[in-house]
């Protein structure tokens, strides 16, 4: 998940051809370089995709005005912004700054140009290694470092610059999340044996640091992969090995967050199958969860009990844009609530393009997903972040 600014004022723009799925007619139209609309600049959202294989951050303009007036992704030319401090494993946007945690154990800080979407490196700061996830409030950034079994805590100043506050010990931390009020930090650990796997709550202190100790922890039956939070509930996607009795499968469970941050499981977990899955996102209204996995894009009702209410699958094998992810990827809901973005680091096994891609799907009032388009990206895209000017 990385990239550095590669475009300059006046440089000719070149866009890689992409395929757009026309909803309702089952057709695909290839848009050539000359057919693509140009980014409008101010007011246009920007989607950033961290690409581990290329050690770049790719930049996409999000523009309304394509077929059926649906949002379109317009990739910036140049192949992305190179991340010189190592492959970006997780990215996050706070204000007008993009933070990229890299495999070398650093966090790169980029200023976002709201007109062009370009990124300008301001500097880097040391973190643990390797970092797997980022969460943040407006004043504090938290980086989960699975390899070094800790969370790096940084203050964020008015300019978006980071300063180290603390290194908090959290065993084999793989996933991280913050509640809506900014009171609690949740960590998911993949540790085995007596030390895990588990999910823990850490109370965030007034200066952004975390209390000493392991936190308030609950044991779970598999390795945590993603932890969206919505409306007082923490949702957990985890992979359960056969030794747990669940079978070698992926599960989603819901945990009510108490006033002290204590977690209590709500109802029964939902088995979503053994196919690869790593991204789980919540709708803006909190009614649905979206899970891209090999075999289909699932919409899960967030009510009790959790249940699959819709599944989006391709109509024909040629619609490579909407073919379900072949491997673990990320899922991100646009803050405006209308679109789901999915990264696929492997790509479809059928169709006219078989490489890695970014897909976008509209979200209707009932939570159902409909494909808009996808764009080839190359490398291994995983983490995503969006900037709203």
Short mmCIF file of C-alpha atoms in Angstrom, two decimals:
data_model
loop_
_atom_site.label_atom_id
_atom_site.label_comp_id
_atom_site.label_asym_id
_atom_site.label_seq_id
_atom_site.Cartn_x
_atom_site.Cartn_y
_atom_site.Cartn_z
CA UNK A 1 0.00 0.00 0.00
CA UNK A 2 2.26 2.78 -1.20
CA UNK A 3 3.14 5.28 -3.89
CA UNK A 4 4.75 8.64 -4.27
CA UNK A 5 3.79 11.62 -6.40
CA UNK A 6 4.81 11.03 -9.97
CA UNK A 7 2.78 13.63 -11.85
CA UNK A 8 3.84 17.19 -12.48
CA UNK A 9 1.98 20.25 -13.69
CA UNK A 10 1.68 20.13 -17.44
CA UNK A 11 2.77 16.53 -17.82
CA UNK A 12 0.61 14.66 -20.38
CA UNK A 13 -1.84 12.30 -18.69
CA UNK A 14 -1.95 8.63 -19.59
CA UNK A 15 -4.55 6.28 -18.26
CA UNK A 16 -4.54 2.52 -18.46
CA UNK A 17 -7.66 1.13 -20.18
CA UNK A 18 -10.24 -0.30 -17.82
CA UNK A 19 -13.55 -2.14 -18.02
CA UNK A 20 -16.82 -0.66 -16.78
CA UNK A 21 -19.71 -2.98 -15.95
CA UNK A 22 -23.01 -1.50 -17.13
CA UNK A 23 -25.54 -2.42 -14.48
CA UNK A 24 -28.70 -4.09 -15.71
CA UNK A 25 -27.56 -4.83 -19.26
CA UNK A 26 -24.65 -7.17 -18.58
CA UNK A 27 -22.37 -5.38 -21.02
CA UNK A 28 -18.80 -4.17 -20.62
CA UNK A 29 -17.40 -1.10 -22.34
CA UNK A 30 -13.66 -0.48 -22.53
CA UNK A 31 -12.74 3.14 -21.92
CA UNK A 32 -9.62 4.18 -23.80
CA UNK A 33 -7.23 6.92 -22.68
CA UNK A 34 -9.02 9.47 -24.81
CA UNK A 35 -12.44 8.57 -23.42
CA UNK A 36 -11.70 9.00 -19.74
CA UNK A 37 -13.01 12.09 -17.97
CA UNK A 38 -10.37 14.24 -16.30
CA UNK A 39 -10.36 14.80 -12.55
CA UNK A 40 -12.19 17.99 -11.63
CA UNK A 41 -9.86 19.00 -8.79
CA UNK A 42 -11.32 20.78 -5.76
CA UNK A 43 -14.18 18.86 -4.17
CA UNK A 44 -13.28 15.53 -5.76
CA UNK A 45 -12.59 12.68 -3.31
CA UNK A 46 -9.36 10.70 -3.67
CA UNK A 47 -8.91 6.98 -3.07
CA UNK A 48 -5.45 5.74 -2.08
CA UNK A 49 -4.37 2.11 -2.45
CA UNK A 50 -1.27 0.69 -0.78
CA UNK A 51 0.47 -1.79 -3.04
CA UNK A 52 2.93 -4.05 -1.28
CA UNK A 53 4.54 -5.67 -4.33
CA UNK A 54 5.41 -2.36 -5.98
CA UNK A 55 6.07 -0.45 -2.73
CA UNK A 56 3.86 2.35 -4.00
CA UNK A 57 0.65 4.16 -3.09
CA UNK A 58 -1.67 4.39 -6.08
CA UNK A 59 -3.99 7.37 -6.45
CA UNK A 60 -7.52 7.32 -7.89
CA UNK A 61 -9.82 10.28 -8.42
CA UNK A 62 -13.43 9.48 -7.48
CA UNK A 63 -15.72 11.23 -9.92
CA UNK A 64 -19.46 11.06 -10.59
CA UNK A 65 -20.51 11.14 -14.21
CA UNK A 66 -19.93 7.71 -15.69
CA UNK A 67 -22.57 5.26 -16.93
CA UNK A 68 -25.83 5.70 -14.99
CA UNK A 69 -24.18 8.67 -13.23
CA UNK A 70 -22.26 6.30 -10.94
CA UNK A 71 -18.92 7.12 -9.26
CA UNK A 72 -15.91 6.34 -11.41
CA UNK A 73 -12.31 5.62 -10.37
CA UNK A 74 -9.79 7.53 -12.47
CA UNK A 75 -6.25 6.34 -11.84
CA UNK A 76 -3.52 8.96 -11.74
CA UNK A 77 -0.74 8.37 -14.29
CA UNK A 78 2.76 7.29 -13.38
CA UNK A 79 2.13 4.04 -11.54
CA UNK A 80 1.92 5.50 -8.07
CA UNK A 81 3.97 7.26 -5.42
CA UNK A 82 7.04 5.21 -4.40
CA UNK A 83 7.39 4.58 -0.69
CA UNK A 84 11.13 4.69 -0.02
CA UNK A 85 10.90 3.42 3.59
CA UNK A 86 9.62 -0.02 2.54
CA UNK A 87 6.48 -1.72 1.32
CA UNK A 88 3.37 0.00 2.74
CA UNK A 89 1.34 -2.53 4.75
CA UNK A 90 -1.33 -0.15 6.07
CA UNK A 91 -2.43 3.40 5.21
CA UNK A 92 -4.72 5.88 6.96
CA UNK A 93 -5.88 9.46 6.36
CA UNK A 94 -6.31 12.03 9.15
CA UNK A 95 -7.18 15.56 8.04
CA UNK A 96 -5.05 16.33 4.98
CA UNK A 97 -2.27 13.88 5.85
CA UNK A 98 -1.86 10.29 4.69
CA UNK A 99 0.12 7.97 6.96
CA UNK A 100 1.73 4.81 5.58
CA UNK A 101 3.11 2.13 7.92
CA UNK A 102 5.84 0.21 6.12
CA UNK A 103 7.49 -3.18 6.44
CA UNK A 104 10.76 -1.61 7.51
CA UNK A 105 9.15 -0.42 10.75
CA UNK A 106 8.44 3.22 9.87
CA UNK A 107 5.47 5.52 9.34
CA UNK A 108 5.76 7.83 6.33
CA UNK A 109 3.81 11.10 6.48
CA UNK A 110 2.44 12.63 3.25
CA UNK A 111 0.70 15.94 2.64
CA UNK A 112 -2.35 15.49 0.37
CA UNK A 113 -2.87 18.02 -2.42
CA UNK A 114 -6.64 18.47 -2.39
CA UNK A 115 -6.67 19.67 -6.03
CA UNK A 116 -4.60 16.88 -7.62
CA UNK A 117 -4.63 14.14 -4.99
CA UNK A 118 -0.84 13.99 -5.16
CA UNK A 119 1.21 13.08 -2.10
CA UNK A 120 4.26 14.98 -0.85
CA UNK A 121 6.50 13.22 1.66
CA UNK A 122 7.12 15.29 4.80
CA UNK A 123 9.15 12.73 6.69
CA UNK A 124 9.15 9.39 8.45
CA UNK A 125 9.16 8.23 12.06
CA UNK A 126 10.15 4.87 13.55
CA UNK A 127 7.52 2.32 14.61
CA UNK A 128 7.50 -1.39 15.39
CA UNK A 129 7.95 -4.09 12.76
CA UNK A 130 6.17 -5.26 10.81
CA UNK A 131 3.13 -2.96 11.21
CA UNK A 132 -0.16 -4.53 10.12
CA UNK A 133 -2.87 -1.97 10.86
CA UNK A 134 -3.49 1.70 11.74
CA UNK A 135 -6.26 3.40 13.72
CA UNK A 136 -6.49 7.05 14.76
CA UNK A 137 -8.40 9.81 16.48
CA UNK A 138 -7.93 13.40 15.34
CA UNK A 139 -5.02 13.80 17.77
CA UNK A 140 -3.44 10.36 18.16
CA UNK A 141 -2.28 7.64 15.76
CA UNK A 142 -1.96 3.96 16.73
CA UNK A 143 0.04 1.41 14.74
CA UNK A 144 -0.33 -2.34 15.38
CA UNK A 145 3.04 -4.10 15.08
CA UNK A 146 2.51 -7.85 14.98
CA UNK A 147 6.17 -8.83 14.63
CA UNK A 148 7.40 -6.77 17.58
CA UNK A 149 4.21 -7.44 19.62
CA UNK A 150 3.43 -3.83 20.44
CA UNK A 151 1.39 -0.77 19.50
CA UNK A 152 3.23 2.43 18.54
CA UNK A 153 1.37 5.50 19.84
CA UNK A 154 1.99 8.91 18.21
CA UNK A 155 0.58 12.36 18.86
CA UNK A 156 -0.67 14.32 15.83
CA UNK A 157 0.02 18.08 15.87
CA UNK A 158 -1.95 20.79 14.06
CA UNK A 159 0.14 20.26 10.90
CA UNK A 160 -0.36 16.49 10.92
CA UNK A 161 3.17 15.69 12.06
CA UNK A 162 3.77 12.74 14.38
CA UNK A 163 5.70 12.58 17.64
CA UNK A 164 6.29 9.35 19.54
CA UNK A 165 4.29 9.04 22.77
CA UNK A 166 4.54 5.40 23.77
CA UNK A 167 5.30 1.83 22.78
CA UNK A 168 2.64 -0.34 24.42
CA UNK A 169 3.16 -4.09 24.69
CA UNK A 170 0.39 -6.09 22.96
CA UNK A 171 1.22 -9.69 22.10
CA UNK A 172 1.13 -10.55 18.35
CA UNK A 173 -1.29 -7.71 17.59
CA UNK A 174 -2.71 -8.06 14.08
CA UNK A 175 -5.85 -5.90 13.99
CA UNK A 176 -6.78 -2.61 15.65
CA UNK A 177 -9.85 -0.38 15.98
CA UNK A 178 -11.20 2.62 17.95
CA UNK A 179 -14.77 3.09 19.20
CA UNK A 180 -16.88 5.98 17.92
CA UNK A 181 -16.25 8.20 20.96
CA UNK A 182 -12.47 7.72 20.97
CA UNK A 183 -12.55 6.25 24.50
CA UNK A 184 -11.35 2.73 23.74
CA UNK A 185 -8.75 1.05 21.55
CA UNK A 186 -9.48 -2.55 20.55
CA UNK A 187 -6.67 -4.93 19.59
CA UNK A 188 -6.87 -8.37 18.01
CA UNK A 189 -4.01 -10.81 18.58
CA UNK A 190 -3.13 -13.88 16.52
CA UNK A 191 -0.97 -15.38 19.25
CA UNK A 192 -1.29 -19.12 19.84
CA UNK A 193 -1.45 -21.31 22.93
CA UNK A 194 -1.96 -19.77 26.35
CA UNK A 195 -1.47 -16.23 25.06
CA UNK A 196 -4.19 -16.15 22.44
CA UNK A 197 -5.89 -15.61 20.09
CA UNK A 198 -7.81 -12.80 21.80
CA UNK A 199 -9.42 -9.38 21.51
CA UNK A 200 -8.58 -6.75 24.13
CA UNK A 201 -9.96 -3.35 25.14
CA UNK A 202 -7.53 -0.61 26.19
CA UNK A 203 -8.87 2.61 27.71
CA UNK A 204 -7.39 5.63 25.91
CA UNK A 205 -6.01 8.10 28.46
CA UNK A 206 -6.35 11.88 28.20
CA UNK A 207 -2.95 12.25 26.49
CA UNK A 208 -3.71 9.44 24.00
CA UNK A 209 -1.51 6.84 25.66
CA UNK A 210 -2.63 3.39 26.79
CA UNK A 211 -2.54 2.05 30.37
CA UNK A 212 0.11 -0.52 31.25
CA UNK A 213 -0.95 -4.15 31.15
CA UNK A 214 -2.74 -6.41 28.68
CA UNK A 215 -6.10 -4.64 28.87
CA UNK A 216 -9.53 -6.21 29.29
CA UNK A 217 -9.32 -9.31 27.08
CA UNK A 218 -11.65 -12.03 25.80
CA UNK A 219 -10.54 -15.23 24.10
CA UNK A 220 -11.73 -15.89 20.54
CA UNK A 221 -11.63 -19.08 18.50
CA UNK A 222 -9.41 -17.92 15.67
CA UNK A 223 -7.03 -15.34 14.29
CA UNK A 224 -8.61 -11.82 14.07
CA UNK A 225 -8.46 -10.37 10.54
CA UNK A 226 -10.68 -7.25 10.66
CA UNK A 227 -12.57 -5.33 13.38
CA UNK A 228 -15.09 -2.70 12.23
CA UNK A 229 -16.99 -0.79 14.94
CA UNK A 230 -20.49 0.69 14.68
CA UNK A 231 -23.20 1.79 17.10
CA UNK A 232 -21.71 0.35 20.28
CA UNK A 233 -20.86 -2.99 18.67
CA UNK A 234 -17.45 -4.36 17.64
CA UNK A 235 -17.66 -6.81 14.73
CA UNK A 236 -14.91 -9.37 14.33
CA UNK A 237 -13.84 -11.35 11.27
CA UNK A 238 -11.58 -14.22 12.23
CA UNK A 239 -10.18 -17.39 10.71
CA UNK A 240 -10.87 -20.46 12.79
CA UNK A 241 -8.49 -23.40 12.33
CA UNK A 242 -9.91 -26.93 12.34
CA UNK A 243 -8.49 -27.55 15.83
CA UNK A 244 -11.09 -25.19 17.36
CA UNK A 245 -13.98 -27.40 16.32
CA UNK A 246 -15.39 -24.79 13.95
CA UNK A 247 -13.66 -26.36 10.99
CA UNK A 248 -11.11 -24.51 8.88
CA UNK A 249 -13.40 -21.58 8.13
CA UNK A 250 -14.01 -17.83 8.43
CA UNK A 251 -16.40 -16.47 11.05
CA UNK A 252 -18.03 -13.13 11.86
CA UNK A 253 -19.15 -12.34 15.41
CA UNK A 254 -20.66 -9.31 17.16
CA UNK A 255 -19.49 -7.97 20.54
CA UNK A 256 -21.39 -5.39 22.57
CA UNK A 257 -19.09 -2.77 24.11
CA UNK A 258 -19.98 -1.91 27.71
CA UNK A 259 -19.52 1.43 29.46
CA UNK A 260 -16.08 0.37 30.72
CA UNK A 261 -15.10 -1.08 27.34
CA UNK A 262 -15.85 -4.66 28.38
CA UNK A 263 -16.81 -6.97 25.53
CA UNK A 264 -19.69 -9.46 25.59
CA UNK A 265 -20.57 -11.58 22.59
CA UNK A 266 -24.00 -10.88 21.13
CA UNK A 267 -25.74 -14.00 19.87
CA UNK A 268 -24.04 -16.65 17.77
CA UNK A 269 -21.24 -16.17 15.28
CA UNK A 270 -21.86 -16.54 11.54
CA UNK A 271 -19.90 -19.09 9.49
CA UNK A 272 -19.05 -17.42 6.17
CA UNK A 273 -17.17 -20.36 4.69
CA UNK A 274 -13.59 -21.45 4.22
CA UNK A 275 -12.84 -19.23 1.22
CA UNK A 276 -10.21 -16.51 1.62
CA UNK A 277 -11.46 -13.41 3.43
CA UNK A 278 -9.65 -10.56 5.20
CA UNK A 279 -11.67 -7.37 4.74
CA UNK A 280 -14.87 -6.54 6.62
CA UNK A 281 -16.57 -3.13 6.47
CA UNK A 282 -19.65 -1.63 8.09
CA UNK A 283 -22.23 0.49 6.29
CA UNK A 284 -22.39 4.14 7.37
CA UNK A 285 -25.81 3.61 8.97
CA UNK A 286 -24.55 0.51 10.83
CA UNK A 287 -27.23 -1.78 9.41
CA UNK A 288 -25.01 -3.98 7.26
CA UNK A 289 -21.57 -5.57 7.08
CA UNK A 290 -19.81 -6.15 3.75
CA UNK A 291 -17.49 -9.11 3.30
CA UNK A 292 -15.58 -9.71 0.05
CA UNK A 293 -14.51 -13.32 -0.14
CA UNK A 294 -13.69 -15.93 -2.73
CA UNK A 295 -17.08 -17.02 -4.04
CA UNK A 296 -19.04 -13.80 -3.58
CA UNK A 297 -19.41 -10.30 -2.14
CA UNK A 298 -21.57 -10.90 0.93
CA UNK A 299 -23.95 -8.44 2.62
CA UNK A 300 -24.56 -9.41 6.24
CA UNK A 301 -27.35 -7.96 8.37
CA UNK A 302 -25.76 -6.42 11.49
CA UNK A 303 -28.91 -7.15 13.50
CA UNK A 304 -29.08 -10.07 15.92
CA UNK A 305 -28.73 -12.73 14.64
CA UNK A 306 -26.05 -12.03 12.04
CA UNK A 307 -27.17 -13.41 8.68
CA UNK A 308 -26.31 -13.12 5.01
CA UNK A 309 -29.04 -11.08 3.29
CA UNK A 310 -27.50 -10.61 -0.18
CA UNK A 311 -24.68 -11.93 -2.33
CA UNK A 312 -23.28 -10.24 -5.44
CA UNK A 313 -21.66 -12.58 -7.97
CA UNK A 314 -20.74 -12.07 -11.63
CA UNK A 315 -23.35 -12.62 -14.33
CA UNK A 316 -20.81 -13.90 -16.82
CA UNK A 317 -17.19 -14.97 -16.61
CA UNK A 318 -16.17 -12.03 -18.80
CA UNK A 319 -17.11 -9.54 -16.07
CA UNK A 320 -13.69 -9.74 -14.45
CA UNK A 321 -14.41 -6.49 -12.61
CA UNK A 322 -17.01 -8.09 -10.39
CA UNK A 323 -15.50 -11.54 -10.00
CA UNK A 324 -15.17 -12.23 -6.26
CA UNK A 325 -11.68 -11.75 -4.82
CA UNK A 326 -9.36 -14.69 -5.34
CA UNK A 327 -7.44 -13.94 -2.17
CA UNK A 328 -7.55 -11.89 1.01
CA UNK A 329 -8.03 -8.19 0.34
CA UNK A 330 -9.39 -5.04 1.97
CA UNK A 331 -12.88 -3.52 2.14
CA UNK A 332 -13.65 0.19 2.54
CA UNK A 333 -17.01 2.00 2.57
CA UNK A 334 -16.96 5.55 1.23
CA UNK A 335 -17.85 7.90 4.14
CA UNK A 336 -20.81 9.15 2.10
CA UNK A 337 -22.23 5.62 2.33
CA UNK A 338 -22.98 4.88 -1.32
CA UNK A 339 -19.99 2.83 -2.51
CA UNK A 340 -17.93 -0.16 -1.33
CA UNK A 341 -14.32 -0.43 -2.53
CA UNK A 342 -12.57 -3.82 -2.55
CA UNK A 343 -8.90 -4.60 -3.16
CA UNK A 344 -7.93 -7.95 -4.65
CA UNK A 345 -4.16 -8.69 -4.58
CA UNK A 346 -4.44 -11.70 -6.90
CA UNK A 347 -7.23 -11.08 -9.38
CA UNK A 348 -9.85 -13.14 -11.17
CA UNK A 349 -9.07 -16.58 -12.54
CA UNK A 350 -11.32 -15.94 -15.57
CA UNK A 351 -12.13 -13.05 -17.86
CA UNK A 352 -10.15 -10.70 -20.04
CA UNK A 353 -7.83 -9.42 -17.29
CA UNK A 354 -6.57 -11.76 -14.60
CA UNK A 355 -4.40 -9.50 -12.51
CA UNK A 356 -4.81 -7.61 -9.25
CA UNK A 357 -7.54 -4.97 -9.23
CA UNK A 358 -9.65 -2.48 -7.32
CA UNK A 359 -13.41 -2.99 -7.59
CA UNK A 360 -16.22 -0.62 -6.67
CA UNK A 361 -19.81 -1.59 -5.95
CA UNK A 362 -22.82 0.61 -5.18
CA UNK A 363 -24.74 0.05 -1.93
CA UNK A 364 -28.53 0.31 -2.18
CA UNK A 365 -30.97 1.06 0.66
CA UNK A 366 -31.32 -2.64 1.48
CA UNK A 367 -27.58 -3.22 1.59
CA UNK A 368 -27.41 -5.07 -1.73
CA UNK A 369 -24.26 -4.54 -3.81
CA UNK A 370 -24.15 -3.82 -7.54
CA UNK A 371 -20.87 -3.66 -9.49
CA UNK A 372 -19.80 -0.36 -11.03
CA UNK A 373 -16.31 -0.97 -12.37
CA UNK A 374 -12.82 -2.10 -11.60
CA UNK A 375 -9.32 -1.03 -12.57
CA UNK A 376 -6.15 -3.09 -12.91
CA UNK A 377 -3.45 -2.00 -10.49
CA UNK A 378 -0.62 -4.54 -10.67
CA UNK A 379 1.33 -5.78 -7.67
CA UNK A 380 -0.54 -6.61 -4.47
CA UNK A 381 -3.09 -3.97 -3.38
CA UNK A 382 -4.45 -4.45 0.14
CA UNK A 383 -4.97 -1.42 2.40
CA UNK A 384 -7.05 1.56 1.23
CA UNK A 385 -7.84 5.07 2.50
CA UNK A 386 -10.07 7.86 1.22
CA UNK A 387 -9.70 11.66 1.42
CA UNK A 388 -12.70 13.99 1.23
CA UNK A 389 -11.64 17.61 0.48
#
